[in-house]
Short mmCIF file of C-alpha atoms in Angstrom, two decimals:
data_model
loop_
_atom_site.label_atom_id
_atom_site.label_comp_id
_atom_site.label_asym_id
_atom_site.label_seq_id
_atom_site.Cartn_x
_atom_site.Cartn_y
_atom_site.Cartn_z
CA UNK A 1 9.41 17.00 20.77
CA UNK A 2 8.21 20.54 18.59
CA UNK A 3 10.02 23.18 18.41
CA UNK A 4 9.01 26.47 18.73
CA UNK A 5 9.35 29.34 15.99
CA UNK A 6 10.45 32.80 17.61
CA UNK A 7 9.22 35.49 15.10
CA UNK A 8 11.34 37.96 16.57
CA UNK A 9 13.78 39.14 14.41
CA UNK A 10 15.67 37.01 12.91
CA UNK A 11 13.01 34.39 12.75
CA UNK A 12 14.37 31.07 14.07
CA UNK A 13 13.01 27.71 15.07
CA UNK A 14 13.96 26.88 18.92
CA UNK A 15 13.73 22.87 20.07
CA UNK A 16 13.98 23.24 23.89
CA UNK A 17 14.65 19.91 24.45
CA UNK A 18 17.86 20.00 22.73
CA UNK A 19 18.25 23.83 23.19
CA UNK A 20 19.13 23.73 19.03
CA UNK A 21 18.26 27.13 17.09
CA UNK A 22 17.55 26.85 13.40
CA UNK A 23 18.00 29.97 11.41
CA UNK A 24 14.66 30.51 8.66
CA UNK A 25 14.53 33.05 5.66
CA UNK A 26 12.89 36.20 6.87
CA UNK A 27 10.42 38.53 5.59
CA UNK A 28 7.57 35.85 5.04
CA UNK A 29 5.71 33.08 6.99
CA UNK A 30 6.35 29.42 7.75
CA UNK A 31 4.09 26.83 8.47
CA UNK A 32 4.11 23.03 8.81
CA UNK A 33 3.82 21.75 5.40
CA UNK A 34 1.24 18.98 5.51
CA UNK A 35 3.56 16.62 8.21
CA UNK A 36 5.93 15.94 5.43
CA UNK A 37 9.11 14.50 6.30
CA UNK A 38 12.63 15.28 4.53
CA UNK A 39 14.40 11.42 3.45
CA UNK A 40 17.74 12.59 4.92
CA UNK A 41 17.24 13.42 8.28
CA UNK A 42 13.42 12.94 9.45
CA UNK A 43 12.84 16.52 10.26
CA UNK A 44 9.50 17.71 9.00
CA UNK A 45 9.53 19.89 6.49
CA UNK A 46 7.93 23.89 6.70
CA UNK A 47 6.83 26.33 3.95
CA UNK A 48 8.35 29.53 3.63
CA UNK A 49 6.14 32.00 1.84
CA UNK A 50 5.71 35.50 0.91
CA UNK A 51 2.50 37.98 0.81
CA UNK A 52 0.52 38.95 -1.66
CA UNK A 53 -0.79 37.33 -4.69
CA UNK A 54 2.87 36.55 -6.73
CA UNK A 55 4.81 36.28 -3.56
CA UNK A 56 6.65 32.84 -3.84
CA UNK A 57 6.19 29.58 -1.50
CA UNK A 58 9.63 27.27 -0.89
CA UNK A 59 9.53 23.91 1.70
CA UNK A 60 12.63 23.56 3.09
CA UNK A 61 13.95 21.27 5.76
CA UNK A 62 15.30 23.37 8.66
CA UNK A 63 18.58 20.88 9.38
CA UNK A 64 19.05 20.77 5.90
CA UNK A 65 18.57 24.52 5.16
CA UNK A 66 21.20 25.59 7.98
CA UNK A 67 23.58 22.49 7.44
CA UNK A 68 23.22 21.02 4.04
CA UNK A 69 24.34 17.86 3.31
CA UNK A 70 25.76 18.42 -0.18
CA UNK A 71 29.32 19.47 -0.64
CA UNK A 72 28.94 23.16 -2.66
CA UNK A 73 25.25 23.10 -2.46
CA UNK A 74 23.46 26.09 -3.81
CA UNK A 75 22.28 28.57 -0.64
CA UNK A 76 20.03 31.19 -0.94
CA UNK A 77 18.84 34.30 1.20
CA UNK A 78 21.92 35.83 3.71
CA UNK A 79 22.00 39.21 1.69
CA UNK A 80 20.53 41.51 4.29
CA UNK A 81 22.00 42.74 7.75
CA UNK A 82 21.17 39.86 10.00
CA UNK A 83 20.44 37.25 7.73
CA UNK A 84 21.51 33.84 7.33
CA UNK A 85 21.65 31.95 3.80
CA UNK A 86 20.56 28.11 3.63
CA UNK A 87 19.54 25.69 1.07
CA UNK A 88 15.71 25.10 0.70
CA UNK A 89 14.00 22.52 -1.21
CA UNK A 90 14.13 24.16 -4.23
CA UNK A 91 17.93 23.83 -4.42
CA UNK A 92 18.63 20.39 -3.03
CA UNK A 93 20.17 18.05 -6.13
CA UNK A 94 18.98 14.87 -3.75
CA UNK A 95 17.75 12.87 -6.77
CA UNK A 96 14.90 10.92 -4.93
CA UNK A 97 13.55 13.19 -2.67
CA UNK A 98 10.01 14.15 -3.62
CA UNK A 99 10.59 17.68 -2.87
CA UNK A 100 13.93 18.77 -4.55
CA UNK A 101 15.03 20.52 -7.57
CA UNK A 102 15.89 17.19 -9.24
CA UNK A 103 12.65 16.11 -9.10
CA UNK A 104 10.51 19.55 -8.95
CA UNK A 105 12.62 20.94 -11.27
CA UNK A 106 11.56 21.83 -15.26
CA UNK A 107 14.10 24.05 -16.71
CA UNK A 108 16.67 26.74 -16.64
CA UNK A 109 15.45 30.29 -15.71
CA UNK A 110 15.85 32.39 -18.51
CA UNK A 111 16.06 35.96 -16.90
CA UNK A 112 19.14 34.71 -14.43
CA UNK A 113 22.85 32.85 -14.05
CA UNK A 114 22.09 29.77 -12.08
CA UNK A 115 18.03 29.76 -11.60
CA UNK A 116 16.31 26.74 -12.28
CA UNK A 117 12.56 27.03 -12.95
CA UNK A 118 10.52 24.75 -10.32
CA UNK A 119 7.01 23.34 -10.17
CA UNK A 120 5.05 25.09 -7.05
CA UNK A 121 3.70 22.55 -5.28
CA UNK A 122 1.34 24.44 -3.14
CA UNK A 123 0.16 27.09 -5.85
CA UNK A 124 -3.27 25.36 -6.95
CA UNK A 125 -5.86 26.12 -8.75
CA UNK A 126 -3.33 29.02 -9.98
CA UNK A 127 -0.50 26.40 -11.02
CA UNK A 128 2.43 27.95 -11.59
CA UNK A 129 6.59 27.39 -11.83
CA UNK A 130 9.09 29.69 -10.06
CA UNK A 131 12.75 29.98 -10.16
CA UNK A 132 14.36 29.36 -7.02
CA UNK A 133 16.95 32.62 -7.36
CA UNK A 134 15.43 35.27 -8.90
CA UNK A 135 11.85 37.06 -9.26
CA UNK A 136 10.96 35.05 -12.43
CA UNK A 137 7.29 33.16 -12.58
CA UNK A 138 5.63 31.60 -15.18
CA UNK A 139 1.59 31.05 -14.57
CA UNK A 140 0.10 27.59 -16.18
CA UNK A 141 -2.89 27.54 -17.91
CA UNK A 142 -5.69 28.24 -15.65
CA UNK A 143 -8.64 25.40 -14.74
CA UNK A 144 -6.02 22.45 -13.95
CA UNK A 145 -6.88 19.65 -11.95
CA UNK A 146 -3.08 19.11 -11.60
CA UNK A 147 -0.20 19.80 -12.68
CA UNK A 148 2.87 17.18 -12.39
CA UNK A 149 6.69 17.22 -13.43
CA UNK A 150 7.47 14.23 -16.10
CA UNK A 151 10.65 12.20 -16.79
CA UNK A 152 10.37 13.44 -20.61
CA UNK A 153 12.49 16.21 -22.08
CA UNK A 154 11.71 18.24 -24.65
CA UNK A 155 13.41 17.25 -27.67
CA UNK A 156 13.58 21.39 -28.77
CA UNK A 157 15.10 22.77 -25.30
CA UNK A 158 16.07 20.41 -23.12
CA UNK A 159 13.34 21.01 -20.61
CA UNK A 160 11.08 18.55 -18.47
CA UNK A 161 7.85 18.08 -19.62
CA UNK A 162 4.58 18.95 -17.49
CA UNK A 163 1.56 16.47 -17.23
CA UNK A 164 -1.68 18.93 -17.34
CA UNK A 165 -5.03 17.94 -16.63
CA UNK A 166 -8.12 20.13 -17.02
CA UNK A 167 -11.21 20.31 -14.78
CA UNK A 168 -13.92 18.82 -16.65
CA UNK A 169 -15.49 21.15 -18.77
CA UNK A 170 -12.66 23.59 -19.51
CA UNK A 171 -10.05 22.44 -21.66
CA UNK A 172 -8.92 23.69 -24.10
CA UNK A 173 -10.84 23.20 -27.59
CA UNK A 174 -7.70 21.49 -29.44
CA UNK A 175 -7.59 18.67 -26.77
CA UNK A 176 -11.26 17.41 -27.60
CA UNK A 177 -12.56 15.12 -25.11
CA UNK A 178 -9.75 14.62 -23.27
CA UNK A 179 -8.37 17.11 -20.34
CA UNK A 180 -4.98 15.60 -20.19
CA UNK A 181 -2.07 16.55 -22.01
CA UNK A 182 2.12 16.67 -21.72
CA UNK A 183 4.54 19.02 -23.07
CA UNK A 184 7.02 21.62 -22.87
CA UNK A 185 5.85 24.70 -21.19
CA UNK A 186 8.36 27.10 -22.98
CA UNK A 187 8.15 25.32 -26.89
CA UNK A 188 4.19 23.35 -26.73
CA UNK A 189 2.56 25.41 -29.70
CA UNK A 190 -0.71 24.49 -27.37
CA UNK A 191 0.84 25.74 -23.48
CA UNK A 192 3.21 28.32 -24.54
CA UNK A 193 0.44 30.53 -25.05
CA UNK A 194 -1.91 29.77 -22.28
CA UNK A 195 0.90 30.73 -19.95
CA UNK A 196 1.69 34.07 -18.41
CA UNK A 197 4.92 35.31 -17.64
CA UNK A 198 5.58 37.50 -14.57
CA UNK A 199 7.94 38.94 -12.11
CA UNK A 200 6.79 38.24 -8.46
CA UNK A 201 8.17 38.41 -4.67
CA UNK A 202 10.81 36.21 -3.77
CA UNK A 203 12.87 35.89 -0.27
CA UNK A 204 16.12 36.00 -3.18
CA UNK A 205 17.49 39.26 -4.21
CA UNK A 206 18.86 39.18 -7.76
CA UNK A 207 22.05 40.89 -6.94
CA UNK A 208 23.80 43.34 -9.33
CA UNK A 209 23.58 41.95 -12.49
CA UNK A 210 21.53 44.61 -13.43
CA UNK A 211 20.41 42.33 -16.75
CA UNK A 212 19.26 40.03 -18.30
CA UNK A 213 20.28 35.83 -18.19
CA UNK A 214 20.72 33.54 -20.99
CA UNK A 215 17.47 34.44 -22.53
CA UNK A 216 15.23 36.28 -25.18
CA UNK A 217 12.02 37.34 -24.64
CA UNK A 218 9.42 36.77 -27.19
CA UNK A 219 5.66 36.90 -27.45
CA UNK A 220 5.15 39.27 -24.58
CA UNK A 221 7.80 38.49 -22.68
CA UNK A 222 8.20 34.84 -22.20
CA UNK A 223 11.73 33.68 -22.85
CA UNK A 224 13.63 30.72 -24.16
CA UNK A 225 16.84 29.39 -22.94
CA UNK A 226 19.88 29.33 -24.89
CA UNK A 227 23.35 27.73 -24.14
CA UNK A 228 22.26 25.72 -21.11
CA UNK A 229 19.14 23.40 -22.89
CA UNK A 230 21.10 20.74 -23.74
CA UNK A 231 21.73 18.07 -20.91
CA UNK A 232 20.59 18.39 -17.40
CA UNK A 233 18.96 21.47 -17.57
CA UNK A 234 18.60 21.10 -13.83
CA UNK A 235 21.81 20.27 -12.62
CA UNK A 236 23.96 22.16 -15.14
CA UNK A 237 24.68 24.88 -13.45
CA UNK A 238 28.08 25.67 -11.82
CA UNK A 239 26.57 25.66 -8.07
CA UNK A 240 26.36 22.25 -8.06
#
């Protein structure tokens, strides 16, 4: 059994042997993300992503994103005529699943209330982490092999560590020989300024804040979190 996605505004999916319709963020494209199924229900998971070279990728499960299974679960998207909000990937706190914030997830968003900064999973070779609310991007270092989110926390913010390795032949000239390293993306004295900070698309509008989050900028722009670092930086947050 497939179903079959209507791109006719609103985008849906349609299974015709069960004559269900499940709503999908618009303005972007979704595609079958590699086969990959979500632990809670067995429905394969899609991408939903967004033009151009910042626009922002999110898998979400479409059961899970129009019925999820957490009581008070964050939702994003519904803030356009004819929308419908749902919880992607980025926002499930399932604390196994490959895909969700608990285990994707590397630190509080410093330009919003309640954004959580998430490894991309799909953006190789230009690794990067995205929070799942508002606009807010952070490039990694450029040349990785790959880029994976650790147990550790960073003893200075709170946040998850990132496992970096190189391609051979361009690290960086303070790592040696080696092309592996860990640390904190927002407090390394060696990542913090091989990243790039950036506002790109995303399916979320920030609403009417109108400012600032929880952060300062420094060094061109990139920010550090304050008042949330300690703990869970992932599941802090009041949505969940």
């Amino acid at each position: 059994r497939y179903m079959r996605l209507i791109a006719a505004p609103p985008p849906r999916l349609y299974c015709p042997t069960c004559d269900e319709i499940y709503n999908v963020p618009q303005g972007g494209a979704i595609k079958l993300y590699k086969g990959l199924e979500c632990p809670l229900d067995g429905f394969e998971l899609v991408l939903f992503s967004l033009a151009g070279a910042d626009g922002k990728t999110s898998p979400l499960c479409p059961f899970c994103f129009n019925h999820p299974p957490f009581e008070d679960a964050g939702k994003v998207g519904g803030q356009t005529p004819g929308s419908v909000g749902g919880m992607p990937c980025t926002l499930c706190p399932h604390p196994t699943c490959r895909h969700s914030l608990a285990r994707k997830g590397v630190a509080a968003c410093p330009e919003c209330e309640g954004g959580s900064l998430v490894l991309d999973p799909v953006s190789a070779p230009a690794w990067r982490v995205d929070c799942n609310r508002c606009s807010f991007l952070i490039y990694l270092p450029k040349d990785l092999h790959s880029a994976k989110v650790t147990k550790s926390v960073c003893d200075e913010c709170g946040s998850k560590q990132l496992a970096l390795d190189w391609k051979k032949g361009c690290t960086p000239w303070q790592l040696g020989d080696t092309t592996a390293h860990s640390g904190c993306v927002i407090c390394d004295e060696l990542l913090e300024p091989l990243c790039k900070v950036k506002h790109g698309r995303s399916f979320v509008a920030r609403g009417g804040r109108g400012g600032r989050g929880r952060g300062r900028g420094r060094r061109g722009g990139r920010g550090r979190a304050r008042g949330r670092a300690r703990g869970d930086p992932l599941m802090s947050f009041s949505d969940f």
